[in-house]
Coordinates of C-alpha atoms in Angstrom, one line a residue:
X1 CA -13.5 -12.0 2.2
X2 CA -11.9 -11.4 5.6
X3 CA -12.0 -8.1 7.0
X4 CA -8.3 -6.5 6.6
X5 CA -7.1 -5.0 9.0
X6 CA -4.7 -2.2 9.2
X7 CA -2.9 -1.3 12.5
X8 CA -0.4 1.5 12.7
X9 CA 1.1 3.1 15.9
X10 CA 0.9 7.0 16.7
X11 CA 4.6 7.3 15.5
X12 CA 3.3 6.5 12.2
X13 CA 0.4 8.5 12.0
X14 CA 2.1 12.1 13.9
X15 CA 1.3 14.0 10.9
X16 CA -2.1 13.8 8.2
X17 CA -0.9 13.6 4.4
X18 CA -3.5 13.5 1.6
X19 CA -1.8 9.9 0.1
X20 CA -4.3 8.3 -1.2
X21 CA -4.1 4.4 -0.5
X22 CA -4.6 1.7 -2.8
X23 CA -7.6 -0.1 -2.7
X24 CA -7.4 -3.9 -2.3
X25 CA -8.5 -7.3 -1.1
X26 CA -7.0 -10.4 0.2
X27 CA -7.8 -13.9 0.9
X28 CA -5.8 -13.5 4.2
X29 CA -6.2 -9.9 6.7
X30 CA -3.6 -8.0 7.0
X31 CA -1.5 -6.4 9.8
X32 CA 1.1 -3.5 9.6
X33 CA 2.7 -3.0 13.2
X34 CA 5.8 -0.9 14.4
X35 CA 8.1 -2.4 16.8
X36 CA 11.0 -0.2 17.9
X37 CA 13.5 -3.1 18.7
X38 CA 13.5 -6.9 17.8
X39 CA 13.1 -7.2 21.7
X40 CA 9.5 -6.5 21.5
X41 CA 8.7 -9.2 19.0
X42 CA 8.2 -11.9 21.7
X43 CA 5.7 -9.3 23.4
X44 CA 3.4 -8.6 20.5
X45 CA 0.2 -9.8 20.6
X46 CA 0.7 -10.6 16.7
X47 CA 3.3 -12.9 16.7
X48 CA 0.8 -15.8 16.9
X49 CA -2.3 -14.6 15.4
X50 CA -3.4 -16.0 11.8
X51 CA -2.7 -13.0 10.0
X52 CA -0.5 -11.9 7.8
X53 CA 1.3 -9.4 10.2
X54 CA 4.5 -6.8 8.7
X55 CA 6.3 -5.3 11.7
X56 CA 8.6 -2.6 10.5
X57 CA 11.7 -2.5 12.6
X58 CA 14.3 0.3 10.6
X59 CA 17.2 -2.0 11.1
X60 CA 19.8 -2.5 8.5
X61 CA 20.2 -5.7 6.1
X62 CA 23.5 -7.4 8.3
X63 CA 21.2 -7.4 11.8
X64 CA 18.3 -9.3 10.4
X65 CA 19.9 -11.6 8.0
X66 CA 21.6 -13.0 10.7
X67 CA 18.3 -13.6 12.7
X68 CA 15.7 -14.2 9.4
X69 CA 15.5 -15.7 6.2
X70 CA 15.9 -13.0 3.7
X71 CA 12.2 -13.0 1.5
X72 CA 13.2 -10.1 -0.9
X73 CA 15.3 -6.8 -0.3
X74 CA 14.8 -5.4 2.8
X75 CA 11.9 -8.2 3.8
X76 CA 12.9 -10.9 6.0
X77 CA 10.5 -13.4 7.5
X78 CA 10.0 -14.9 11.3
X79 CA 8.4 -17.6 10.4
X80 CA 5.1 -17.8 7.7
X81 CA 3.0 -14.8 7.4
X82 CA 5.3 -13.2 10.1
X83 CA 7.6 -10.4 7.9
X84 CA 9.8 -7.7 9.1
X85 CA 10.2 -4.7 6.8
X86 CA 13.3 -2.8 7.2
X87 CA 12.0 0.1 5.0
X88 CA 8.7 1.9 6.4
X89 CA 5.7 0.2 4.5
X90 CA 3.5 2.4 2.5
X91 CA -0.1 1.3 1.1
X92 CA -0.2 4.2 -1.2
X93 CA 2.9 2.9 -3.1
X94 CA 3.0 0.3 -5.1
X95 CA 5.9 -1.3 -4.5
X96 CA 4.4 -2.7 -0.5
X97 CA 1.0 -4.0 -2.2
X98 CA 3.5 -6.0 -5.3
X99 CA 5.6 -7.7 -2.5
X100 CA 2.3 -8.7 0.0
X101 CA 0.5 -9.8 -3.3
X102 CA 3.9 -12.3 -4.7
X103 CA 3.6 -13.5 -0.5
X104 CA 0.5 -14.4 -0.4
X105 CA 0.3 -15.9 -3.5
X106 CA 3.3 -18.1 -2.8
X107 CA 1.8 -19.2 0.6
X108 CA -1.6 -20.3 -1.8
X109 CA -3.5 -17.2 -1.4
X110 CA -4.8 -14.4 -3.9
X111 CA -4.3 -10.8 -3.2
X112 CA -6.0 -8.1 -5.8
X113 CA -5.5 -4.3 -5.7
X114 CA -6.7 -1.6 -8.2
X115 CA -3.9 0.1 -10.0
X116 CA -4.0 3.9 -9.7
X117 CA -3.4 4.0 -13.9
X118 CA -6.4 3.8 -16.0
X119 CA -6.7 0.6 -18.4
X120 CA -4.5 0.8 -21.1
X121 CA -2.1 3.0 -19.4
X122 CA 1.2 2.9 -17.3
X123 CA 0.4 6.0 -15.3
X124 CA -1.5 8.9 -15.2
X125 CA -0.7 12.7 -15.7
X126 CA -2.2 16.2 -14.6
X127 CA -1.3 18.7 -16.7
X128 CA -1.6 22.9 -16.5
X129 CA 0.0 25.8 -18.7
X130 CA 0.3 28.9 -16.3
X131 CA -0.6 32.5 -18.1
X132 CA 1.9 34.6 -16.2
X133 CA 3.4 37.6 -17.3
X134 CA 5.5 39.6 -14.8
X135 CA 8.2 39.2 -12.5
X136 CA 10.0 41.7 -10.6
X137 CA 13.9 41.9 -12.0
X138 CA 16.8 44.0 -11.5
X139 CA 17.1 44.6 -14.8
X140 CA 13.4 45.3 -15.8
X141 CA 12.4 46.8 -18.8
X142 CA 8.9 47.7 -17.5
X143 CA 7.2 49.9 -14.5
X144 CA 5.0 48.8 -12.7
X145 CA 2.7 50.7 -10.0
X146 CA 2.2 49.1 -6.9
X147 CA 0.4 51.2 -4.2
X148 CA 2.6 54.3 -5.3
X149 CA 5.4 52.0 -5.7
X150 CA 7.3 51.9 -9.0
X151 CA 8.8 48.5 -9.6
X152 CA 11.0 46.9 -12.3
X153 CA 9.2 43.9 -13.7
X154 CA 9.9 41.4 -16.6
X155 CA 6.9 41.5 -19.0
X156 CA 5.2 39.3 -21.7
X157 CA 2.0 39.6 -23.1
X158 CA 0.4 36.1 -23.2
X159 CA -1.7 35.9 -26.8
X160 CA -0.2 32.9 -27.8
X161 CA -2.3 29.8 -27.4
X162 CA -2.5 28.1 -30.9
X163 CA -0.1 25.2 -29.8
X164 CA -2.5 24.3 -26.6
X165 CA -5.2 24.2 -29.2
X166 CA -3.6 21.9 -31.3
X167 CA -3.0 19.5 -27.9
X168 CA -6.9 19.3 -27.6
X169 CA -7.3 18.3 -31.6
X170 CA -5.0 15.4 -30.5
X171 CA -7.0 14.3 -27.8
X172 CA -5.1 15.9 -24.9
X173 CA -6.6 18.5 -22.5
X174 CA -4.5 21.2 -20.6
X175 CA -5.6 23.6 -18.0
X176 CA -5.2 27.0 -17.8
X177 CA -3.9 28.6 -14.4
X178 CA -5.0 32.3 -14.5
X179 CA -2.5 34.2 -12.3
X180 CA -4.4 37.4 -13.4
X181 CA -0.9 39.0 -14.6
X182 CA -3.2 37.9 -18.2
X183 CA -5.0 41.3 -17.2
X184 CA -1.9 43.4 -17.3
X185 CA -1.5 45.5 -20.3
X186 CA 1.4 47.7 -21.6
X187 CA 0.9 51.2 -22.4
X188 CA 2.8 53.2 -24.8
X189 CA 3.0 57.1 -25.4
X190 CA 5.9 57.9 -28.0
X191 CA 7.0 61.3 -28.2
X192 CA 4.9 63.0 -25.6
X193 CA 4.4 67.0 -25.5
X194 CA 7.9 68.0 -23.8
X195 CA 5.7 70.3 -21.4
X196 CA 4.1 66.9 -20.1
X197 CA 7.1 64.8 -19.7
X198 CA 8.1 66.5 -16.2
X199 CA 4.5 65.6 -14.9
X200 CA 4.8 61.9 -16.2
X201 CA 7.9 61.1 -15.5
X202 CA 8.3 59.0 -12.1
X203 CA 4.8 59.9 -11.8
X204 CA 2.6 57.1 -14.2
X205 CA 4.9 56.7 -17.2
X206 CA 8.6 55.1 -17.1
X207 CA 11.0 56.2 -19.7
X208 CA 11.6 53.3 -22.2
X209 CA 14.4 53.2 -25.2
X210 CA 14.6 57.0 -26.2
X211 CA 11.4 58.8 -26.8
X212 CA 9.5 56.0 -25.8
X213 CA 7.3 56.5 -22.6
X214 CA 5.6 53.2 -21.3
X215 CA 3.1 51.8 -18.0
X216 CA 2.0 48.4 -16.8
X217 CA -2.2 48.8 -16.2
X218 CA -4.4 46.3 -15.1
X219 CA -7.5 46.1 -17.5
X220 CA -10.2 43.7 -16.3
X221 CA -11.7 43.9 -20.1
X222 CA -8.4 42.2 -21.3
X223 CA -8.6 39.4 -18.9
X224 CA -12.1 38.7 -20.2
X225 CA -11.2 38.9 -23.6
X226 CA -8.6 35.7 -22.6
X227 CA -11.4 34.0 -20.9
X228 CA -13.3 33.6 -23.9
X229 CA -10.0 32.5 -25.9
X230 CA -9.4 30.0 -23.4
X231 CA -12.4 28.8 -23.5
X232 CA -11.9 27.4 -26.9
X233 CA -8.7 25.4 -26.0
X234 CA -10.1 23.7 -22.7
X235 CA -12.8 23.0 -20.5
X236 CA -10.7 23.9 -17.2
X237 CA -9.5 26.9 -15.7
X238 CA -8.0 27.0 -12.3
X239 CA -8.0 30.5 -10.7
X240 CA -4.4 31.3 -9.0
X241 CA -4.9 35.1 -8.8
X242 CA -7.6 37.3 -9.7
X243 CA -4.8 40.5 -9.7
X244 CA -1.3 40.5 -10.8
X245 CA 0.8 38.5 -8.1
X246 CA 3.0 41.1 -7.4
X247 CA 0.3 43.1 -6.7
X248 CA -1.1 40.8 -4.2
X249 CA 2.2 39.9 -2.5
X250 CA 3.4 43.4 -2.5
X251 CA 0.8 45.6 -1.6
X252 CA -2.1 43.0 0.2
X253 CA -5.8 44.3 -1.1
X254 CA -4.8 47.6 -2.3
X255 CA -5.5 48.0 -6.2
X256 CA -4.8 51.5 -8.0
X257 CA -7.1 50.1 -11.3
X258 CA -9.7 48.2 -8.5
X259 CA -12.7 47.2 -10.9
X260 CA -15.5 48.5 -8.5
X261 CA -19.0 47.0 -9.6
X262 CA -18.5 46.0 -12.9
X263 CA -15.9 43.2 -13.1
X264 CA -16.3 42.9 -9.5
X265 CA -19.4 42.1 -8.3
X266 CA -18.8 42.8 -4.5
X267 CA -16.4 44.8 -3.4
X268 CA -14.6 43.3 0.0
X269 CA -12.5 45.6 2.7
X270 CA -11.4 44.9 6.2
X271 CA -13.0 46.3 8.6
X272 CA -10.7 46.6 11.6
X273 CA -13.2 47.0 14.6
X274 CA -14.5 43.6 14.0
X275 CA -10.9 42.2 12.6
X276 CA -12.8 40.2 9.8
X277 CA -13.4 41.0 5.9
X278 CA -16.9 41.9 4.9
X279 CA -18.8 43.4 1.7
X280 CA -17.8 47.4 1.7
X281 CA -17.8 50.7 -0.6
X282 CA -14.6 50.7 -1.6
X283 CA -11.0 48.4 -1.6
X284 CA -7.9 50.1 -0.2
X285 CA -4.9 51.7 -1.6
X286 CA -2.7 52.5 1.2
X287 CA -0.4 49.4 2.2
X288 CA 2.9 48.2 0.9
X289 CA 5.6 45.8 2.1
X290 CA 9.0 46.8 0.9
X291 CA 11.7 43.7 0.7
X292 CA 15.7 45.1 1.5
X293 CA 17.2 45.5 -2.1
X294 CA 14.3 45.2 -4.4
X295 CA 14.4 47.3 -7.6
X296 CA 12.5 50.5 -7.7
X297 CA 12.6 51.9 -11.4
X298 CA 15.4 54.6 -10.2
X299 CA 16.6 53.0 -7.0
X300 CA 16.8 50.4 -4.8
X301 CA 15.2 49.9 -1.1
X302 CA 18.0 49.5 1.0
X303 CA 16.4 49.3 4.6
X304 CA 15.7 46.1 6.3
X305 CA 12.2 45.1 5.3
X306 CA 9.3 46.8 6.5
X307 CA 5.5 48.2 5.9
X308 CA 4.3 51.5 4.3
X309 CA 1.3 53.2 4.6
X310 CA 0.2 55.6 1.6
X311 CA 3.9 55.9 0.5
X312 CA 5.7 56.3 4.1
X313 CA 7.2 53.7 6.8
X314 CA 5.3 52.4 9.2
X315 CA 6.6 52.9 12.9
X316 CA 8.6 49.4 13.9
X317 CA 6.6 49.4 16.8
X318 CA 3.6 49.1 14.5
X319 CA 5.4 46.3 12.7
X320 CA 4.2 43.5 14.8
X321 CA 0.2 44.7 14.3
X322 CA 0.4 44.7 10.6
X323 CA 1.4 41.1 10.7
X324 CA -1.4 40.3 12.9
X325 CA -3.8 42.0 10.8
X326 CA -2.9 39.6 7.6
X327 CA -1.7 36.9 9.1
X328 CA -4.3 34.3 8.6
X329 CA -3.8 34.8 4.7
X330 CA -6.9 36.7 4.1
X331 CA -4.9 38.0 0.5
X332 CA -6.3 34.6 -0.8
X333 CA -9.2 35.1 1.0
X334 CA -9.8 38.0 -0.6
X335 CA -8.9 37.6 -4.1
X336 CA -10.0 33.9 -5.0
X337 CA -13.2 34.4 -3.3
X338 CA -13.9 37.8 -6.1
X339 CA -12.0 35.8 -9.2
X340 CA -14.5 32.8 -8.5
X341 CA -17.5 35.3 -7.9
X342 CA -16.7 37.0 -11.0
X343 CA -15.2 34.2 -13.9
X344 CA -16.6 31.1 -12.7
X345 CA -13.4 29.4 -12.9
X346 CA -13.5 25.3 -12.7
X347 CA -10.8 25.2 -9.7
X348 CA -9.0 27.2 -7.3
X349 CA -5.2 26.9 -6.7
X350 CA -4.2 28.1 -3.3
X351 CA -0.6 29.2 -2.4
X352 CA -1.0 27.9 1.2
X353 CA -1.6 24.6 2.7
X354 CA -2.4 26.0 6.0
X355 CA -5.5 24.4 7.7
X356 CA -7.1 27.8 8.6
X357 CA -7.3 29.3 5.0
X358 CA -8.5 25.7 4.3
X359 CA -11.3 26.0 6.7
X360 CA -11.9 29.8 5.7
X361 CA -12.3 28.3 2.0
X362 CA -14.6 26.4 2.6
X363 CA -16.7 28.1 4.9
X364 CA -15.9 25.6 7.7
X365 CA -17.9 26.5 11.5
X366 CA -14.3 26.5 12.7
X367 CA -13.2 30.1 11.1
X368 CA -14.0 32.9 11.7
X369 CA -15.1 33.6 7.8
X370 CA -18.4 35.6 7.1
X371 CA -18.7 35.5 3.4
X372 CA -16.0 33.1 2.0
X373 CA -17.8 29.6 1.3
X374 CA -16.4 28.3 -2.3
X375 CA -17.9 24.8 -1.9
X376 CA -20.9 25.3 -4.7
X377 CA -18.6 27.9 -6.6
X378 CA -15.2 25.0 -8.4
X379 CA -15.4 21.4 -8.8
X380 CA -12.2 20.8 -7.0
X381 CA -8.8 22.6 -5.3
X382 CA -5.4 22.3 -5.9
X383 CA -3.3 22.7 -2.7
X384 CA 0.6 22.3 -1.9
X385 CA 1.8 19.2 -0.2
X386 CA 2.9 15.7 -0.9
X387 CA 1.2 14.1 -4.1
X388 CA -1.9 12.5 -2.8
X389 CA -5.9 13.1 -2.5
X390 CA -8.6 13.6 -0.7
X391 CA -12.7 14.5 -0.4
X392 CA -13.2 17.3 2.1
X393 CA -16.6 18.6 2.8
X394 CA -17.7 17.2 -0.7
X395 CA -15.0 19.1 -2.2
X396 CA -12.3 17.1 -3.6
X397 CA -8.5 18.3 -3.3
X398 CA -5.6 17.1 -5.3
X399 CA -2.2 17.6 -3.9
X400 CA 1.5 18.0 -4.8
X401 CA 4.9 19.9 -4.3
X402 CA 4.1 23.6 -4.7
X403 CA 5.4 25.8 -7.8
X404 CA 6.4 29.2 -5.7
X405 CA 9.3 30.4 -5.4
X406 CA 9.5 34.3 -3.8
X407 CA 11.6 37.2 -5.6
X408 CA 11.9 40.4 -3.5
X409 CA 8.8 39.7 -1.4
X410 CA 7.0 38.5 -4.7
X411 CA 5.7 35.0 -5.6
X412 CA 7.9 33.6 -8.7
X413 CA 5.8 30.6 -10.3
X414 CA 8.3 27.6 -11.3
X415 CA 7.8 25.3 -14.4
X416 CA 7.6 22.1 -12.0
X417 CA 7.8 18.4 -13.9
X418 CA 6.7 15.1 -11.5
X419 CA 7.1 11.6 -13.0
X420 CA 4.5 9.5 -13.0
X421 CA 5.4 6.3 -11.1
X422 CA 2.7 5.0 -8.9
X423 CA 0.9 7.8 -8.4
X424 CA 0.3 10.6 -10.8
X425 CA 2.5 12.5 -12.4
X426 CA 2.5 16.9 -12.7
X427 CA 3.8 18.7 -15.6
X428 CA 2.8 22.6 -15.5
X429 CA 5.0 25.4 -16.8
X430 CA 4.6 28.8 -18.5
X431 CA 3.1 29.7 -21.4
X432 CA 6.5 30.4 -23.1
X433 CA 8.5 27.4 -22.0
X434 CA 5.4 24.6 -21.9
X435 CA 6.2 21.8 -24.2
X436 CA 3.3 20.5 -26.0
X437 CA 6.5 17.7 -27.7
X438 CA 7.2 16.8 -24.5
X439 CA 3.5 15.6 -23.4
X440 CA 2.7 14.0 -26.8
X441 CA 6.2 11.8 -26.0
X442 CA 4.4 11.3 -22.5
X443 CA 1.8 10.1 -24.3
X444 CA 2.7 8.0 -27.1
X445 CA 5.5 6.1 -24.0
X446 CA 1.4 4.7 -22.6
X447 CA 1.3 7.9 -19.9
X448 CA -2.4 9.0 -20.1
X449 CA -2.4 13.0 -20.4
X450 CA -4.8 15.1 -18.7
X451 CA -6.3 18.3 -17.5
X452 CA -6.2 18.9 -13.5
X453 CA -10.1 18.5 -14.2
X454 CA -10.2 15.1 -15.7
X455 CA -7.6 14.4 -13.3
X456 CA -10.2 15.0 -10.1
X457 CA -12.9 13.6 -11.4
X458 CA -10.3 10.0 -12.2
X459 CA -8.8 10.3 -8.7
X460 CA -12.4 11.1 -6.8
X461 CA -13.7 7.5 -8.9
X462 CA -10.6 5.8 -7.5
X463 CA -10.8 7.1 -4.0
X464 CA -14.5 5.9 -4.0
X465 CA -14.0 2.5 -5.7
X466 CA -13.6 -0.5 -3.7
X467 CA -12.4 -4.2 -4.5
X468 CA -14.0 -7.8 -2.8
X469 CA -13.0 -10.9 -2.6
X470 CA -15.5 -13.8 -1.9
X471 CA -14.3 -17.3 -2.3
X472 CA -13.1 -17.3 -6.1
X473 CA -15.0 -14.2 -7.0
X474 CA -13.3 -10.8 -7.6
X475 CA -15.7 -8.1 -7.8
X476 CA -15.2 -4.1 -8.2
X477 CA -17.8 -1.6 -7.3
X478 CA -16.8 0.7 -10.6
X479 CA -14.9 -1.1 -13.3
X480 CA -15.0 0.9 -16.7
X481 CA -11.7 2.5 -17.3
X482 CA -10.1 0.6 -14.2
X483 CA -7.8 -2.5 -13.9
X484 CA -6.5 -4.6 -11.3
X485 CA -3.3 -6.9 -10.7
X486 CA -4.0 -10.3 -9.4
X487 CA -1.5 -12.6 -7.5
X488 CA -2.9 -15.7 -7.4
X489 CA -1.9 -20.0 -8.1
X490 CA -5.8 -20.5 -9.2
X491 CA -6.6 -19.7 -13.4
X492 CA -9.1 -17.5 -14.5
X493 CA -12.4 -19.3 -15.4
X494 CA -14.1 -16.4 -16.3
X495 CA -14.8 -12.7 -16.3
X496 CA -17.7 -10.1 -16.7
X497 CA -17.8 -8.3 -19.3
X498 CA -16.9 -10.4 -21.7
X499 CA -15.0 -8.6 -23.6
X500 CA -12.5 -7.3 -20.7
X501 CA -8.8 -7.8 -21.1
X502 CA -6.2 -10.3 -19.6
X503 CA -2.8 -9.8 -19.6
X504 CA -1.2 -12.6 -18.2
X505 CA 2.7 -11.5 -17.1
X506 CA 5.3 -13.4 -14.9
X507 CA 4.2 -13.3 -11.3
X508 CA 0.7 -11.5 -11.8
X509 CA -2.3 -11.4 -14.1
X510 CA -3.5 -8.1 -15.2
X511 CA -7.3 -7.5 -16.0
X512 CA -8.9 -4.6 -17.3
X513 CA -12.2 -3.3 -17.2
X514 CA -13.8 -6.1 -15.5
X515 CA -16.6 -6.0 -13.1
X516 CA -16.5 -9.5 -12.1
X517 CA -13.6 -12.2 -12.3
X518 CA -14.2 -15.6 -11.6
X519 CA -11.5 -18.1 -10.6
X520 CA -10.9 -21.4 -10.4

């Protein structure tokens, strides 16, 4: 096979994405070059190479059909294997590799790629139900103490996992992303003594429907009660938050209920004079960051936003030092470092993309990290960004659109639905609105269903799969489970395993789970 060779310009290439690119082979190499004008065409060292060479020009349709013959929309042609695209081509979608595979082919060559769906599917499908159970709201029923804070929050109680379990009789595997609100239990008193109810009051308790008295607390025992249960339903649990989010986001490392020693196995403080986190005595309980207009249980704040320190405002001209202090996400730091110490979750799901916590994750030289190394502690991350892939420092990372959304300073986690098409498809929501119909329709419409765990381990064999072409032979370096598309003139003479499957369609030949194809 002839070396293919892929040259793109730094305009194309100004910022890194995690696409993952199809893997492929063709009997003729491949070029992908950006010209700025048509101008430049006569100047390009390309123009009269042997190649099959794409220049994308972004011109519209009128300009180069007066100039080129018109191959397919938006593809025009110089003259052979010479092609302008008037659309940006992309080797991670499918729809570039279909119209280089039906051009070569009609010029008497074969082209082959591996699709990104597994054999016997059309696409492929990470799914994740998310145990959450607050969110701050105007209209709150519930109390809850942040860092002598008393906020109104929404509140469910998430017991209710039959219908997961019932997905994973049928063959279908969900994951579980742990927010830690699962920890967060409600505590009743009903008809306290009337000489207590001026000490409780605004204090700990929060009045609820008549003689009702009622408190959020975070019991670490509950949350390993849920593990256990969980357990039953899947084999993956991704760890979002080891605390209660709004927690987290509202008060940064300062926990009333903080499990010293027993559910925590090391305790983790900042220690100012050396501007890092290390292992200490004790976690803090002094910061807050009020939001303009949030709901207190009696009240509302209605300053501009700003940081408190054990229940008073911090000087504005302190301001500016309290963002340097937490500005390089050490919150994450903090808590997904203990939640992975203490559960042994299978992945960690982290809010940020930013390249520092990345490198502080994984214990990188580059950061300044003394204790945070999760590489021998998940199987694989889950990261915002565009829907793509990658292996970093062993560790894979699956990508795609984040769920957040903020509420009064507060991260709000979004049911979030992405089609499969080419690449794979995401379907997480809460526990209360996840629709275990919805994924069986998925399923039964050829879309393969699985947890973000199967889903690593199905992307990290594609990303390390490759595909040659020698003469007439097509060879894969993994095969079971995979299949390729074929555009080729010559007939199949035969194929190894025997027993693989050929689907022969229009313009293309399908083949599935075939480590060697033989044509003739």
């Amino acid at each position: 096979m002839k070396k293919i060779i892929l040259i793109f310009t730094a305009l194309l290439l100004l910022s890194f994405n995690y696409a993952l690119q199809y893997k492929y082979a063709s009997s003729k190499p491949v070029e992908i070059v950006y010209i700025k004008n048509l101008r430049n065409l006569s100047y390009s060292p390309y123009i009269d190479d042997k190649a099959l060479t794409i220049f994308y020009i972004p011109l519209p349709d009128y300009v180069l059909e007066d100039w080129y013959k018109k191959v397919e929309d938006g593809v025009y042609e110089i003259k052979e294997n010479k092609l302008i695209f008037n659309f940006k081509p992309n080797l991670s979608e499918k729809k570039t590799l279909d119209i280089i595979g039906r051009y070569i082919k009609a010029h008497g060559g074969t082209f082959v790629y591996i699709d990104k769906a597994p054999a016997g599917y059309k696409g492929v499908l990470g799914t994740g139900v998310i145990l959450s159970g607050l969110e701050i709201s105007d209209n709150g029923d519930y109390g809850l103490d942040v860092a002598k804070r008393k906020l109104r929050v929404n509140y469910n109680e998430i017991d209710k996992i039959k219908a997961l379990k019932v997905s994973k009789a049928l063959g279908i595997n969900i994951s579980y992303i742990v927010t830690g609100d699962s920890g967060v239990k409600l505590v009743k008193e009903t008809f306290p003594n009337p000489s207590e109810i001026g000490e409780i009051i605004g204090v700990y308790w929060f009045p609820y429907r008549g003689d009702n008295y009622t408190h959020l607390q975070y019991k670490p025992d509950e949350l390993i009660n849920l593990i256990k249960k969980i357990y039953l339903a899947t084999d993956d649990i991704v760890g979002l938050s080891y605390y209660p989010i709004p927690h987290l986001d509202k008060a940064p490392y300062t926990f009333r209920n903080d499990p010293i020693g027993y559910y925590y196995p090391k305790v983790i403080h900042y220690n100012p004079s050396i501007k890092d986190w290390e292992e200490g005595l004790e976690s803090e309980n002094k910061y807050y960051h009020a939001v303009s207009d949030e709901p207190y249980w009696d009240e509302k704040y209605e300053e501009v936003s700003k940081w408190y320190y054990e229940g008073n405002p911090v000087p504005l001209v302190n301001e500016s030092k309290m963002w340097e202090r937490y500005k390089y996400f050490s919150d994450w730091y903090v808590k997904n470092y203990a939640y992975l110490l203490a559960i042994g979750c299978d992945a960690l799901y982290l809010e940020s993309s930013d390249k520092y916590l990345l490198n502080l994750i994984l214990g990188r030289a580059d950061s300044d990290s003394k204790i945070v190394n999760i590489k021998n502690l998940t199987s694989y991350l889950i990261v915002p960004g565009e829907r793509g892939f990658k292996i970093e420092d062993g560790v894979p990372i699956i990508t795609f659109p984040s769920l957040w959304n903020e509420s009064y300073g507060a991260t709000v986690i979004n049911d979030v639905y992405i089609k499969p098409d080419d690449d794979f498809g995401v379907y997480v929501a809460k526990l209360s609105s996840y629709n275990t119909m919805f994924i069986y329709k998925l399923k039964r419409e050829g879309i393969k269903v699985m947890s973000f765990k199967e889903l690593a381990n199905w992307l990290e064999r594609y990303y390390r799969n490759s595909v040659y072409l020698k003469n007439n032979t097509i060879e894969l370096k993994d095969y079971k489970g995979f299949k390729v598309v074929i555009y080729t003139n010559k007939k199949i003479k035969e194929v190894y395993p025997e027993n693989s499957t050929i689907i022969y369609l229009k313009d293309k030949i399908i083949v599935e789970n075939a480590k060697k194809i033989v044509l003739s």
